[in-house]
Amino acid sequence: MINYMRFARSKRVLRLKTIDSCFEDLKESRLVEETFTVDEVKEMLDGLQVVVRGEVEVELINSAHTNVLLLRQLFSQAEKFYLRLQTDISELENREMLEQVAEFEKTDFKTASKLNQESSKPKLAPLNEAGVSELLNKEIARLQEENDKLKSRLRALESQAMSALDEKTKAERALKDLQKMQGEQQVAAQSKEISSLEDTVAALKDDYERSLSANAASQKDLQENLISSKHELLRVQEQLALAEKELEKKFQQTAAYRNMKEILTKKNEQIKEIRKRLQRSALERQFHSNAGDVFQGLVHYGIVSFFCVFFRYEPNE
């Protein structure tokens, strides 16, 4: 640590000398006249600011990089001996600790005698191969102990797993037995229910067949009655048609029918003659009306005579 502080102090002194030389160069190169304008003074200060800023920035960057390299060496050495180092960044801004470091630097770097005393102080002996072996043996022992603990824990877990597996097997066997018993009971109940349903279906089938036979016999009787009724109807219709024809034939042979037919023939001839005479007269429209009345009267007379003769007519036995 003291060597690093010496190294940092030498770098700091060197950088301060460089900054001082910047000011000396400005004095020697620019301050040769007695009076300067505001612009000239401003230009000189701006140039000096740029130079000083560059020097300070370079120093800060070098200090940060140097600290990184130092920490890298420390962590690398610690990893070789299986050590885990941790840092607390918040302690880097601890004002009290920084003041103690500054005081330590002032008191320990004032005189050479102090440096000689510091160099004569006993130091820790570096780790040799024996130390490395001892650390490795300790680490191996620790790992072996941890391995034994893990093995014992694994055996306990295996024992628990085997007991759990046995319990699971027993539970599965009991469940299968229970399911088998329930299945047998369900099969018996279902068989009984199926037998009952089969008996019911057989009874319904017998009833349906009896009903179907009765319906078939009844339908056959109805069909026979219908056929006989149709035959009787046809026979009656045929007799009625023969009677109507015979009645019409006998009616046409009566004297009243012949007289009415002669009267209608004469009236038709008279109407035709009258129409021929009145075709050229101006009273044709009125004649048509009168002729229609006459014709309707004749027709009415003929129909009435027909019905009178028809209802009074008695056929010969």
Short mmCIF file of C-alpha atoms in Angstrom, two decimals:
data_model
loop_
_atom_site.label_atom_id
_atom_site.label_comp_id
_atom_site.label_asym_id
_atom_site.label_seq_id
_atom_site.Cartn_x
_atom_site.Cartn_y
_atom_site.Cartn_z
CA MET A 1 0.00 0.00 0.00
CA ILE A 2 2.88 2.38 0.84
CA ASN A 3 4.50 1.68 -2.50
CA TYR A 4 1.27 2.54 -4.26
CA MET A 5 0.99 5.78 -2.27
CA ARG A 6 4.54 6.67 -3.28
CA PHE A 7 3.76 5.93 -6.88
CA ALA A 8 0.60 8.06 -6.78
CA ARG A 9 2.45 10.91 -5.06
CA SER A 10 5.24 10.92 -7.67
CA LYS A 11 2.68 10.99 -10.49
CA ARG A 12 0.84 13.84 -8.79
CA VAL A 13 4.02 15.88 -8.28
CA LEU A 14 5.01 15.33 -11.91
CA ARG A 15 1.59 16.50 -13.15
CA LEU A 16 1.73 19.61 -10.93
CA LYS A 17 5.15 20.47 -12.37
CA THR A 18 3.67 20.15 -15.84
CA ILE A 19 0.87 22.58 -14.94
CA ASP A 20 3.41 25.02 -13.48
CA SER A 21 5.41 24.85 -16.69
CA CYS A 22 2.26 25.75 -18.63
CA PHE A 23 1.93 28.96 -16.64
CA GLU A 24 5.67 29.72 -17.04
CA ASP A 25 5.42 29.25 -20.79
CA LEU A 26 2.50 31.66 -20.91
CA LYS A 27 4.43 34.26 -18.93
CA GLU A 28 7.53 33.99 -21.08
CA SER A 29 5.78 33.86 -24.45
CA ARG A 30 2.86 36.24 -24.05
CA LEU A 31 3.56 38.61 -21.15
CA VAL A 32 6.23 40.69 -22.92
CA GLU A 33 4.31 43.94 -23.11
CA GLU A 34 3.29 46.32 -20.33
CA THR A 35 -0.36 46.74 -21.32
CA PHE A 36 -2.91 44.34 -22.82
CA THR A 37 -6.42 44.74 -24.06
CA VAL A 38 -9.36 42.84 -22.65
CA ASP A 39 -9.56 40.63 -25.72
CA GLU A 40 -5.87 39.76 -25.48
CA VAL A 41 -6.17 38.86 -21.79
CA LYS A 42 -9.27 36.80 -22.52
CA GLU A 43 -7.50 34.97 -25.34
CA MET A 44 -4.51 34.14 -23.13
CA LEU A 45 -6.71 32.86 -20.29
CA ASP A 46 -8.75 30.73 -22.70
CA GLY A 47 -5.60 29.17 -24.10
CA LEU A 48 -4.28 28.52 -20.59
CA GLN A 49 -7.61 26.98 -19.58
CA VAL A 50 -7.47 24.54 -22.47
CA VAL A 51 -3.94 23.44 -21.63
CA VAL A 52 -4.58 23.06 -17.87
CA ARG A 53 -7.88 21.24 -18.48
CA GLY A 54 -6.13 18.76 -20.77
CA GLU A 55 -3.38 18.06 -18.24
CA VAL A 56 -5.84 17.55 -15.36
CA GLU A 57 -8.09 15.30 -17.45
CA VAL A 58 -5.15 13.13 -18.48
CA GLU A 59 -4.06 12.82 -14.86
CA LEU A 60 -7.55 11.83 -13.66
CA ILE A 61 -7.92 9.24 -16.41
CA ASN A 62 -4.51 7.75 -15.63
CA SER A 63 -5.35 7.60 -11.91
CA ALA A 64 -8.63 5.77 -12.58
CA HIS A 65 -6.98 3.28 -14.92
CA THR A 66 -4.14 2.73 -12.44
CA ASN A 67 -6.65 1.96 -9.68
CA VAL A 68 -8.39 -0.54 -11.96
CA LEU A 69 -5.13 -2.34 -12.68
CA LEU A 70 -4.28 -2.47 -8.97
CA LEU A 71 -7.67 -3.94 -8.09
CA ARG A 72 -7.35 -6.45 -10.90
CA GLN A 73 -4.04 -7.70 -9.48
CA LEU A 74 -5.50 -8.03 -6.00
CA PHE A 75 -8.60 -9.94 -7.18
CA SER A 76 -6.53 -12.23 -9.40
CA GLN A 77 -4.26 -13.18 -6.51
CA ALA A 78 -7.28 -13.75 -4.26
CA GLU A 79 -8.92 -16.07 -6.83
CA LYS A 80 -5.79 -18.20 -6.96
CA PHE A 81 -6.22 -18.93 -3.24
CA TYR A 82 -10.00 -19.40 -3.50
CA LEU A 83 -10.73 -16.14 -1.71
CA ARG A 84 -13.74 -13.95 -2.40
CA LEU A 85 -13.11 -10.22 -1.99
CA GLN A 86 -15.91 -7.69 -1.79
CA THR A 87 -15.75 -3.91 -2.13
CA ASP A 88 -17.95 -1.18 -0.68
CA ILE A 89 -18.06 1.74 -3.12
CA SER A 90 -19.72 4.01 -0.55
CA GLU A 91 -16.57 3.88 1.63
CA LEU A 92 -14.55 5.54 -1.14
CA GLU A 93 -16.17 8.87 -0.26
CA ASN A 94 -15.84 8.51 3.49
CA ARG A 95 -14.40 11.88 4.49
CA GLU A 96 -13.03 10.67 7.79
CA MET A 97 -11.13 7.81 6.21
CA LEU A 98 -9.79 10.10 3.50
CA GLU A 99 -8.50 12.52 6.12
CA GLN A 100 -6.80 9.66 7.94
CA VAL A 101 -5.10 8.57 4.73
CA ALA A 102 -3.94 12.15 4.11
CA GLU A 103 -2.59 12.40 7.66
CA PHE A 104 -0.85 9.07 7.24
CA GLU A 105 0.76 10.28 4.06
CA LYS A 106 1.99 13.49 5.70
CA THR A 107 3.44 11.85 8.78
CA ASP A 108 5.01 8.87 7.02
CA PHE A 109 6.61 10.78 4.17
CA LYS A 110 8.17 13.74 6.01
CA THR A 111 11.64 12.40 6.73
CA ALA A 112 13.82 9.59 5.48
CA SER A 113 14.17 8.28 9.01
CA LYS A 114 10.49 7.63 9.05
CA LEU A 115 10.83 5.74 5.79
CA ASN A 116 13.69 3.69 7.22
CA GLN A 117 11.62 2.84 10.26
CA GLU A 118 8.77 1.79 8.01
CA SER A 119 11.08 -0.40 5.97
CA SER A 120 12.47 -2.02 9.13
CA LYS A 121 9.02 -3.08 10.34
CA PRO A 122 8.28 -6.81 10.13
CA LYS A 123 6.28 -7.83 7.09
CA LEU A 124 4.09 -10.75 6.38
CA ALA A 125 5.89 -13.61 4.76
CA PRO A 126 4.64 -14.45 1.29
CA LEU A 127 2.69 -17.58 0.77
CA ASN A 128 4.80 -20.49 -0.34
CA GLU A 129 3.85 -23.83 -1.78
CA ALA A 130 3.18 -25.22 1.68
CA GLY A 131 0.66 -22.47 2.36
CA VAL A 132 -1.06 -23.13 -0.94
CA SER A 133 -1.23 -26.84 -0.20
CA GLU A 134 -2.66 -26.15 3.23
CA LEU A 135 -5.35 -23.94 1.78
CA LEU A 136 -6.15 -26.53 -0.85
CA ASN A 137 -6.34 -29.27 1.77
CA LYS A 138 -8.68 -27.17 3.87
CA GLU A 139 -10.88 -26.49 0.86
CA ILE A 140 -10.87 -30.20 -0.07
CA ALA A 141 -11.80 -31.15 3.50
CA ARG A 142 -14.61 -28.62 3.51
CA LEU A 143 -15.92 -29.91 0.18
CA GLN A 144 -15.64 -33.52 1.38
CA GLU A 145 -17.62 -32.70 4.50
CA GLU A 146 -20.26 -30.94 2.44
CA ASN A 147 -20.35 -33.92 0.07
CA ASP A 148 -20.89 -36.31 2.99
CA LYS A 149 -23.75 -34.17 4.25
CA LEU A 150 -25.33 -34.18 0.81
CA LYS A 151 -24.95 -37.97 0.56
CA SER A 152 -26.61 -38.52 3.92
CA ARG A 153 -29.41 -36.18 2.94
CA LEU A 154 -29.78 -38.03 -0.38
CA ARG A 155 -30.04 -41.37 1.45
CA ALA A 156 -32.72 -39.92 3.72
CA LEU A 157 -34.63 -38.62 0.72
CA GLU A 158 -34.32 -42.00 -1.02
CA SER A 159 -35.68 -43.74 2.07
CA GLN A 160 -38.61 -41.32 2.20
CA ALA A 161 -39.24 -41.83 -1.51
CA MET A 162 -39.23 -45.64 -1.14
CA SER A 163 -41.66 -45.50 1.78
CA ALA A 164 -43.88 -43.12 -0.18
CA LEU A 165 -43.73 -45.49 -3.17
CA ASP A 166 -44.74 -48.44 -0.96
CA GLU A 167 -47.65 -46.48 0.44
CA LYS A 168 -48.68 -45.50 -3.08
CA THR A 169 -48.56 -49.15 -4.20
CA LYS A 170 -50.70 -50.22 -1.24
CA ALA A 171 -53.19 -47.44 -1.92
CA GLU A 172 -53.40 -48.38 -5.61
CA ARG A 173 -53.96 -52.06 -4.71
CA ALA A 174 -56.71 -51.12 -2.25
CA LEU A 175 -58.29 -48.83 -4.82
CA LYS A 176 -58.27 -51.60 -7.43
CA ASP A 177 -59.89 -54.04 -4.98
CA LEU A 178 -62.55 -51.48 -4.11
CA GLN A 179 -63.21 -50.73 -7.77
CA LYS A 180 -63.44 -54.46 -8.49
CA MET A 181 -66.01 -54.95 -5.73
CA GLN A 182 -68.00 -51.94 -6.86
CA GLY A 183 -67.77 -53.17 -10.45
CA GLU A 184 -69.13 -56.60 -9.52
CA GLN A 185 -72.01 -55.03 -7.61
CA GLN A 186 -72.76 -52.71 -10.50
CA VAL A 187 -72.63 -55.61 -12.97
CA ALA A 188 -75.08 -57.62 -10.87
CA ALA A 189 -77.46 -54.67 -10.56
CA GLN A 190 -77.17 -53.93 -14.26
CA SER A 191 -77.80 -57.60 -15.14
CA LYS A 192 -80.93 -57.61 -13.00
CA GLU A 193 -82.11 -54.38 -14.56
CA ILE A 194 -81.40 -55.72 -18.07
CA SER A 195 -83.41 -58.89 -17.33
CA SER A 196 -86.32 -56.78 -16.11
CA LEU A 197 -86.13 -54.61 -19.21
CA GLU A 198 -86.01 -57.69 -21.45
CA ASP A 199 -89.16 -59.09 -19.78
CA THR A 200 -90.91 -55.76 -20.20
CA VAL A 201 -89.90 -55.58 -23.86
CA ALA A 202 -91.12 -59.15 -24.47
CA ALA A 203 -94.50 -58.36 -22.86
CA LEU A 204 -94.84 -55.19 -24.92
CA LYS A 205 -93.93 -57.14 -28.05
CA ASP A 206 -96.64 -59.75 -27.34
CA ASP A 207 -99.22 -57.03 -26.76
CA TYR A 208 -98.19 -55.30 -29.95
CA GLU A 209 -98.43 -58.54 -31.95
CA ARG A 210 -101.90 -59.28 -30.54
CA SER A 211 -103.01 -55.74 -31.28
CA LEU A 212 -101.55 -56.01 -34.76
CA SER A 213 -103.40 -59.31 -35.40
CA ALA A 214 -106.67 -57.84 -34.16
CA ASN A 215 -106.19 -54.73 -36.27
CA ALA A 216 -105.38 -56.89 -39.31
CA ALA A 217 -108.58 -58.94 -38.85
CA SER A 218 -110.66 -55.82 -38.32
CA GLN A 219 -109.09 -54.18 -41.36
CA LYS A 220 -109.84 -57.28 -43.45
CA ASP A 221 -113.52 -57.23 -42.37
CA LEU A 222 -113.74 -53.53 -43.16
CA GLN A 223 -112.24 -54.08 -46.60
CA GLU A 224 -114.71 -56.90 -47.33
CA ASN A 225 -117.65 -54.74 -46.19
CA LEU A 226 -116.36 -51.87 -48.30
CA ILE A 227 -116.09 -54.08 -51.39
CA SER A 228 -119.61 -55.47 -50.90
CA SER A 229 -120.95 -51.95 -50.36
CA LYS A 230 -119.27 -50.77 -53.57
CA HIS A 231 -120.81 -53.70 -55.49
CA GLU A 232 -124.25 -52.92 -54.05
CA LEU A 233 -123.85 -49.25 -54.95
CA LEU A 234 -122.88 -50.09 -58.52
CA ARG A 235 -125.86 -52.43 -58.83
CA VAL A 236 -128.25 -49.77 -57.52
CA GLN A 237 -126.76 -47.13 -59.83
CA GLU A 238 -127.14 -49.47 -62.77
CA GLN A 239 -130.79 -50.19 -61.90
CA LEU A 240 -131.45 -46.48 -61.49
CA ALA A 241 -129.92 -45.71 -64.89
CA LEU A 242 -132.05 -48.41 -66.54
CA ALA A 243 -135.16 -47.09 -64.84
CA GLU A 244 -134.41 -43.53 -65.99
CA LYS A 245 -133.86 -44.67 -69.57
CA GLU A 246 -137.07 -46.71 -69.55
CA LEU A 247 -139.00 -43.78 -68.06
CA GLU A 248 -137.64 -41.35 -70.63
CA LYS A 249 -138.50 -43.78 -73.43
CA LYS A 250 -142.06 -44.21 -72.15
CA PHE A 251 -142.44 -40.45 -71.70
CA GLN A 252 -141.39 -39.75 -75.27
CA GLN A 253 -144.10 -42.14 -76.47
CA THR A 254 -146.94 -40.19 -74.77
CA ALA A 255 -149.36 -37.89 -76.71
CA ALA A 256 -148.69 -34.84 -74.52
CA TYR A 257 -144.99 -34.96 -75.36
CA ARG A 258 -145.73 -35.17 -79.06
CA ASN A 259 -148.24 -32.28 -78.87
CA MET A 260 -145.82 -30.05 -76.95
CA LYS A 261 -143.07 -30.81 -79.44
CA GLU A 262 -145.37 -29.87 -82.37
CA ILE A 263 -146.38 -26.63 -80.62
CA LEU A 264 -142.74 -25.68 -79.98
CA THR A 265 -141.87 -26.43 -83.61
CA LYS A 266 -144.73 -24.22 -84.90
CA LYS A 267 -143.81 -21.40 -82.53
CA ASN A 268 -140.19 -21.51 -83.64
CA GLU A 269 -141.27 -21.29 -87.27
CA GLN A 270 -143.54 -18.32 -86.45
CA ILE A 271 -140.69 -16.55 -84.66
CA LYS A 272 -138.35 -17.08 -87.58
CA GLU A 273 -140.99 -15.67 -89.97
CA ILE A 274 -141.61 -12.63 -87.80
CA ARG A 275 -137.85 -11.91 -87.52
CA LYS A 276 -137.53 -12.03 -91.29
CA ARG A 277 -140.37 -9.51 -91.69
CA LEU A 278 -139.02 -7.07 -89.12
CA GLN A 279 -135.35 -7.12 -90.11
CA ARG A 280 -135.76 -4.01 -92.26
CA SER A 281 -138.12 -2.05 -90.01
CA ALA A 282 -137.19 0.59 -87.44
CA LEU A 283 -138.96 -1.33 -84.69
CA GLU A 284 -136.47 -4.17 -84.74
CA ARG A 285 -135.17 -3.50 -81.22
CA GLN A 286 -138.68 -3.40 -79.72
CA PHE A 287 -139.57 -6.49 -81.70
CA HIS A 288 -136.66 -8.35 -80.27
CA SER A 289 -137.84 -7.45 -76.78
CA ASN A 290 -141.42 -8.59 -77.53
CA ALA A 291 -140.20 -11.69 -79.32
CA GLY A 292 -138.02 -12.52 -76.33
CA ASP A 293 -141.02 -12.18 -74.04
CA VAL A 294 -143.06 -14.37 -76.35
CA PHE A 295 -140.24 -16.91 -76.53
CA GLN A 296 -139.84 -16.92 -72.75
CA GLY A 297 -143.59 -17.37 -72.37
CA LEU A 298 -143.60 -20.25 -74.80
CA VAL A 299 -140.67 -21.86 -73.08
CA HIS A 300 -142.34 -21.37 -69.70
CA TYR A 301 -145.53 -22.83 -71.14
CA GLY A 302 -143.66 -25.81 -72.52
CA ILE A 303 -141.83 -26.48 -69.26
CA VAL A 304 -145.00 -26.21 -67.21
CA SER A 305 -146.80 -28.53 -69.58
CA PHE A 306 -143.88 -30.95 -69.42
CA PHE A 307 -143.95 -31.11 -65.61
CA CYS A 308 -147.73 -31.41 -65.56
CA VAL A 309 -147.63 -34.31 -67.95
CA PHE A 310 -144.63 -35.85 -66.11
CA PHE A 311 -146.24 -35.81 -62.67
CA ARG A 312 -149.59 -37.00 -63.97
CA TYR A 313 -148.14 -39.69 -66.13
CA GLU A 314 -148.68 -43.26 -64.98
CA PRO A 315 -146.75 -45.95 -66.86
CA ASN A 316 -148.62 -49.07 -67.98
CA GLU A 317 -148.02 -52.18 -65.91
#
